[in-house]
Tab-separated table of C-alpha atoms in Angstrom:
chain	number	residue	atom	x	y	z
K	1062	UNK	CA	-8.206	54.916	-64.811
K	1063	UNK	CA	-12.096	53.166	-64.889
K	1064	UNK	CA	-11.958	50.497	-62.661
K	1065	UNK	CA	-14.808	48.264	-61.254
K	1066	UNK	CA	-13.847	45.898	-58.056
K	1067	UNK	CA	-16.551	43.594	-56.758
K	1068	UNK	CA	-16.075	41.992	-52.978
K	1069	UNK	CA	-16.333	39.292	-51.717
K	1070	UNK	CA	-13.678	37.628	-54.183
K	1071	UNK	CA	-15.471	34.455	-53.223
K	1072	UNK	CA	-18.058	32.841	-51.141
K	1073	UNK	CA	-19.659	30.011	-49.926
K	1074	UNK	CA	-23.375	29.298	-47.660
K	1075	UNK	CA	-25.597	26.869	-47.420
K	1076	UNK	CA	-28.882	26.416	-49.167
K	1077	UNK	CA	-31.709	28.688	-47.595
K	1078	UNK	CA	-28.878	31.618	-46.716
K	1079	UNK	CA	-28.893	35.090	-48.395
K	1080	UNK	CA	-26.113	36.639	-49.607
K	1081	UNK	CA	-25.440	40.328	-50.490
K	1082	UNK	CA	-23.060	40.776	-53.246
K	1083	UNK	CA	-20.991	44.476	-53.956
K	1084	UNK	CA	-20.276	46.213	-56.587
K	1085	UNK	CA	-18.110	49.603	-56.551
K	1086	UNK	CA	-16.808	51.691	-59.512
K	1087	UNK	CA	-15.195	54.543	-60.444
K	1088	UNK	CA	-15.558	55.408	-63.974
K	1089	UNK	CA	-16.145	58.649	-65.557
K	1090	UNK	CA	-18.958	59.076	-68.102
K	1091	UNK	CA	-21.328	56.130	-66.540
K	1092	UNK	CA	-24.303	55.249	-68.192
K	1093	UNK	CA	-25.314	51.917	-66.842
K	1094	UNK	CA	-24.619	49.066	-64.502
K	1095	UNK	CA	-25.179	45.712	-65.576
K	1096	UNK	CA	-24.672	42.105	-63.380
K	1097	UNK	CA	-24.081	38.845	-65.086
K	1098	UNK	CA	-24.009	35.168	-63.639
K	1099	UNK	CA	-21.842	33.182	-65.128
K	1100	UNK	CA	-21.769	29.463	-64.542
K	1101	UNK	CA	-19.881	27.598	-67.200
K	1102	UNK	CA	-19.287	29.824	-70.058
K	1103	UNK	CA	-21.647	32.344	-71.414
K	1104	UNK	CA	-22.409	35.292	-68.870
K	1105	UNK	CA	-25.905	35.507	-68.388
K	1106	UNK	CA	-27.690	38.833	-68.108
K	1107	UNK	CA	-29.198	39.846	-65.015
K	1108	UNK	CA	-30.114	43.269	-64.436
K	1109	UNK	CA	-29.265	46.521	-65.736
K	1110	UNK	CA	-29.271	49.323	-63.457
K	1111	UNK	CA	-29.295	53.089	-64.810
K	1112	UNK	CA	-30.988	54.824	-61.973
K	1113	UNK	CA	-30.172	55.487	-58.141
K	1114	UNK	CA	-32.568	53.753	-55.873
K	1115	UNK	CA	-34.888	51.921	-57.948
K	1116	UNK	CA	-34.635	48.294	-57.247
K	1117	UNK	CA	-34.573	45.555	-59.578
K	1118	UNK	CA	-36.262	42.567	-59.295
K	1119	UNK	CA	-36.488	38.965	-60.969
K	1120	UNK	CA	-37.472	36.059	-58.462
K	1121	UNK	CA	-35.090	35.862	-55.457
K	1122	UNK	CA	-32.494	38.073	-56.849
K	1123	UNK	CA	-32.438	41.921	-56.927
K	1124	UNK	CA	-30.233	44.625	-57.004
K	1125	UNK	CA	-29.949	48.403	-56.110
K	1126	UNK	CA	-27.882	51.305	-57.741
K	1127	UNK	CA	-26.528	53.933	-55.245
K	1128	UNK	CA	-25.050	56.471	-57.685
K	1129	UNK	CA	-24.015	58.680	-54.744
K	1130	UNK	CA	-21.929	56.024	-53.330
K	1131	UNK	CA	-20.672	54.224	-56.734
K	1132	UNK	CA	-22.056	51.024	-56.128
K	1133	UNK	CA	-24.041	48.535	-56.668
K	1134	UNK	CA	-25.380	45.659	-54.564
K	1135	UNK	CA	-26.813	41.989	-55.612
K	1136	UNK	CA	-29.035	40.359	-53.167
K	1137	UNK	CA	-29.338	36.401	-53.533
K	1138	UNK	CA	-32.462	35.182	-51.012
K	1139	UNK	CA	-33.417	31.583	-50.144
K	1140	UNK	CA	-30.083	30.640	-52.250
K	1141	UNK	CA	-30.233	27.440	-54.210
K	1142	UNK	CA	-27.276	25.327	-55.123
K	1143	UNK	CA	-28.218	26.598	-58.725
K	1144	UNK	CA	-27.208	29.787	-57.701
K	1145	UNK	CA	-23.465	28.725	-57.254
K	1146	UNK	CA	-21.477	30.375	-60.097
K	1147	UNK	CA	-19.312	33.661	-60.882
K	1148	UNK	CA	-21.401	36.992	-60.380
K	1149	UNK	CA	-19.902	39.751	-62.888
K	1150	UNK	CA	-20.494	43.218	-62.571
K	1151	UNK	CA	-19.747	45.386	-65.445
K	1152	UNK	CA	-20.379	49.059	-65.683
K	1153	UNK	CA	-21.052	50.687	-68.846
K	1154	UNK	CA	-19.601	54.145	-70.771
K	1155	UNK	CA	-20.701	54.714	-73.542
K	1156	UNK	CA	-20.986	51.203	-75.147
K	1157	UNK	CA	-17.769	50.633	-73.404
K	1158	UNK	CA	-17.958	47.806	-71.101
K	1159	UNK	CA	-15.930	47.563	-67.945
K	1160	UNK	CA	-15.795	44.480	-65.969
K	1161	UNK	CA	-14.960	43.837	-61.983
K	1162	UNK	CA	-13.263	40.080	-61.959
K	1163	UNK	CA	-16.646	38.794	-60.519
K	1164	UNK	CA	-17.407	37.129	-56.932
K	1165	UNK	CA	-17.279	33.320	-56.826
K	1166	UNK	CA	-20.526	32.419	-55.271
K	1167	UNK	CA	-20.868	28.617	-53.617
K	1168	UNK	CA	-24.100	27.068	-52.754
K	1169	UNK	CA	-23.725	23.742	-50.338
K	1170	UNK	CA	-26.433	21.288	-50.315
V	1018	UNK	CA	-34.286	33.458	-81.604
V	1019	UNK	CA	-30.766	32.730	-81.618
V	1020	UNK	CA	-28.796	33.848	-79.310
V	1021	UNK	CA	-25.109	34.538	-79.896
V	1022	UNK	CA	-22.933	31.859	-81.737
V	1023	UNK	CA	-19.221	31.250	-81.228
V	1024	UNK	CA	-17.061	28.806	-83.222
V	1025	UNK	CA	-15.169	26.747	-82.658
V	1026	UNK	CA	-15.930	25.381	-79.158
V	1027	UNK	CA	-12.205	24.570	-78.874
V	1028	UNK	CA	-9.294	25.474	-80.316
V	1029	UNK	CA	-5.658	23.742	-79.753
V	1030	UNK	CA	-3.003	25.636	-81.498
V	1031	UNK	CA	0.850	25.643	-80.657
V	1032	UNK	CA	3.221	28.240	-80.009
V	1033	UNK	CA	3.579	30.879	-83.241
V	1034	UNK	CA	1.076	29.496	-85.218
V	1035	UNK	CA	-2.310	31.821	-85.908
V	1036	UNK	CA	-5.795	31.183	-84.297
V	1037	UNK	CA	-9.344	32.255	-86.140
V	1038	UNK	CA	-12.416	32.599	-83.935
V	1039	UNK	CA	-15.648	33.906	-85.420
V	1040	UNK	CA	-18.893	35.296	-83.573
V	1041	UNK	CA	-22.215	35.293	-84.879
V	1042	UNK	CA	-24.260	38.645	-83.415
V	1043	UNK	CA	-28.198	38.167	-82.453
V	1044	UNK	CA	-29.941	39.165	-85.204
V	1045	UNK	CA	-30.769	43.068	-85.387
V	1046	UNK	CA	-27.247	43.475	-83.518
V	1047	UNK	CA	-24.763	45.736	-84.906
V	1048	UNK	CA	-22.389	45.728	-82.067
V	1049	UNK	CA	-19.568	42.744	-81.614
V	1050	UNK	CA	-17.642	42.920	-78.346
V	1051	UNK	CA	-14.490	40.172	-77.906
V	1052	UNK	CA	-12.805	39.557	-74.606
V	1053	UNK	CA	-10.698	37.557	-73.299
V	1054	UNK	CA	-10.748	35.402	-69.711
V	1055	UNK	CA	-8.121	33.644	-68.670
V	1056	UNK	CA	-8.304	31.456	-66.131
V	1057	UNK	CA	-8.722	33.135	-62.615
V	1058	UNK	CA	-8.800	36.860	-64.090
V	1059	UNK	CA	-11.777	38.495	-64.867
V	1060	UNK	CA	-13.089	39.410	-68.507
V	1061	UNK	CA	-10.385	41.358	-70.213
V	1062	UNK	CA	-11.638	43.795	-72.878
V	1063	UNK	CA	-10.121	43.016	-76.612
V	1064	UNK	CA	-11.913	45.111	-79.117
V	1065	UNK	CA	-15.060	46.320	-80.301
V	1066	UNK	CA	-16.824	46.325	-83.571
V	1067	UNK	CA	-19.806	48.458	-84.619
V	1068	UNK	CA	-21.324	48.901	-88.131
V	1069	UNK	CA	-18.513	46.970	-89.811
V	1070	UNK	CA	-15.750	49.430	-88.103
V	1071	UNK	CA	-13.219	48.824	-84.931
V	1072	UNK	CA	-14.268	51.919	-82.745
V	1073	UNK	CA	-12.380	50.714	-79.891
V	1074	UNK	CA	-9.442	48.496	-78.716
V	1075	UNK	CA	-8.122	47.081	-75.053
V	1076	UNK	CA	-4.281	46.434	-73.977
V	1077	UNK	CA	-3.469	43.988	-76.052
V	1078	UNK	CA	-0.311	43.826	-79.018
V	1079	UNK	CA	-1.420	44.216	-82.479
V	1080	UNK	CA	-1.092	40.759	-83.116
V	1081	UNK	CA	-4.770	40.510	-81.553
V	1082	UNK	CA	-6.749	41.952	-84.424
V	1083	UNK	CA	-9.865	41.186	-86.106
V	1084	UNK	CA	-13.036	42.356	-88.605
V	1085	UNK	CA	-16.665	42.902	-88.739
V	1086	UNK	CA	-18.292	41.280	-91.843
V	1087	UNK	CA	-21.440	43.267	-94.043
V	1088	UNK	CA	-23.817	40.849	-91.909
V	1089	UNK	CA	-22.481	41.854	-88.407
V	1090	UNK	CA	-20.781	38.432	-87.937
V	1091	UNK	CA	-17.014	38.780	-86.759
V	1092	UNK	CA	-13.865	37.008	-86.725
V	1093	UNK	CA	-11.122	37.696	-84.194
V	1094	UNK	CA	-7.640	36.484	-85.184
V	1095	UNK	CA	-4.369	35.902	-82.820
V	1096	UNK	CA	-1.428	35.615	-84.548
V	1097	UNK	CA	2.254	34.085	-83.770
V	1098	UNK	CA	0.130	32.452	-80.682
V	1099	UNK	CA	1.941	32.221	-77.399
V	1100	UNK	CA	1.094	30.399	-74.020
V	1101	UNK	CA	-0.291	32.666	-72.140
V	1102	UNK	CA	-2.747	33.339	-74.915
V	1103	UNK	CA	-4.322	30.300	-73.431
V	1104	UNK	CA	-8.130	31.488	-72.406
V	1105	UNK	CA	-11.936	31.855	-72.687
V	1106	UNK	CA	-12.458	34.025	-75.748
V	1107	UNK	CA	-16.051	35.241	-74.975
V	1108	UNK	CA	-17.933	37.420	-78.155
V	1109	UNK	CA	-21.134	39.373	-77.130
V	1110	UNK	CA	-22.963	41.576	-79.404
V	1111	UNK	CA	-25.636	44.815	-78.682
V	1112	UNK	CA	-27.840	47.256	-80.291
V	1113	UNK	CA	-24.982	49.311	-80.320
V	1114	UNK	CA	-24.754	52.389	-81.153
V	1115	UNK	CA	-28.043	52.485	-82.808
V	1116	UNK	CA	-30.028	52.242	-79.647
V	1117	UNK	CA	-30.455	53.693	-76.410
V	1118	UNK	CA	-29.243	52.122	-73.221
V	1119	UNK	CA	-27.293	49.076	-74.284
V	1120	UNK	CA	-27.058	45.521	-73.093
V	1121	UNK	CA	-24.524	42.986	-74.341
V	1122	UNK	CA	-25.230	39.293	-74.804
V	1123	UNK	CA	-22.501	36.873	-74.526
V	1124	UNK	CA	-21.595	33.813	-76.779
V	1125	UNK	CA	-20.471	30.219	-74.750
V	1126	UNK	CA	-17.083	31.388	-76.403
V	1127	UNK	CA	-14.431	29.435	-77.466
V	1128	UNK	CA	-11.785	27.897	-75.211
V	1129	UNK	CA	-8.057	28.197	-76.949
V	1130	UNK	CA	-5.704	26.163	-75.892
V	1131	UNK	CA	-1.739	26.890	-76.625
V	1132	UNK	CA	0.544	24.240	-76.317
């Protein structure tokens, strides 16, 4: 059975602190990985990630694919209390989405 | 442009009766996703919609169930409504199957409420 399980379930750090979020699958058929920040109700896209070792960049956040390993990492510098919210990783099949049940990310002033 | 539209915003129903929720897709999007989040679970995957046809379906009962319209928009319907229906009911829509990689776009969704 596809199944996507993200780690830490939840964290918290103060402003200023980076934070490396994971991302593991194991689905057949993968065509994608995708991360999502949700803060109140809409997931937000992030990234999409569809080849090993290229990073992907927007601002202070980037991720990495490791296709050998199945995973996926998120890397949060300089975090912001703007940045607290629920990181979702979902991997994609096919235009089938599945989703991990996201890491709770908390930001302290 | 517009991004994805959900309505309503919220939804109170009680036990048995029938909830409607409808998505509007970004325009040039053929592909309507619905899942469901309850609280403290992650997104659960409901069904899919593509080109006015359900290509695929999650673990849910039949009495989750819903249709594509001509103009992409979609309506998901929960009938004979029971508590633990209670959720986030996010839409998102794609390119779908009529593009390359694809990249779904979520909705604020609609929060149901059964009492």
């Amino acid at each position: 059975e596809d199944k996507v399980v993200q780690s830490p379930l939840s964290l918290v750090v103060h402003e200023g602190d980076t934070v490396t979020l994971n991302c593991s699958y194991e689905v057949t058929n993968f065509r994608s990985l995708l991360w999502y920040k949700q803060e109140k109700k809409a997931p937000t896209f992030l990234f999409m990630l569809t080849s090993s070792g290229i990073e992907k960049k927007s601002g202070r956040l980037s991720s990495i694919l490791d296709k050998k390993e199945l995973s996926s990492i998120l890397n949060i510098t300089a975090t912001q209390t703007g940045d607290s919210a629920i990181y979702l990783c979902a991997v994609e099949k096919t235009y089938k989405y599945i989703f991990g049940t996201g890491t709770r990310l908390k930001v302290l002033a | 442009e517009a991004g994805v539209t959900q309505s309503p915003t919220h939804l109170i129903k009680t036990r048995g009766q029938q909830a409607t929720l409808r998505c509007s897709p970004i325009s040039g999007h053929t592909s309507v996703y619905w899942y469901q989040q309850a609280l403290g679970l992650g997104l659960q995957f409901l069904l899919w919609y593509d080109e006015g046809e359900e290509r695929n379906r999650g673990n849910f009962p039949p009495r989750f169930s819903g249709r594509q319209f001509p103009n992409y928009s979609s309506e998901l319907n929960v009938n004979a409504l029971e508590l633990e229906d209670s959720a986030l009911y996010l839409c998102a829509s794609s390119l779908g199957t009529s593009g390359g990689y694809d990249t779904q776009y979520f909705g604020p969704g609609t929060r149901l409420t059964v009492l």
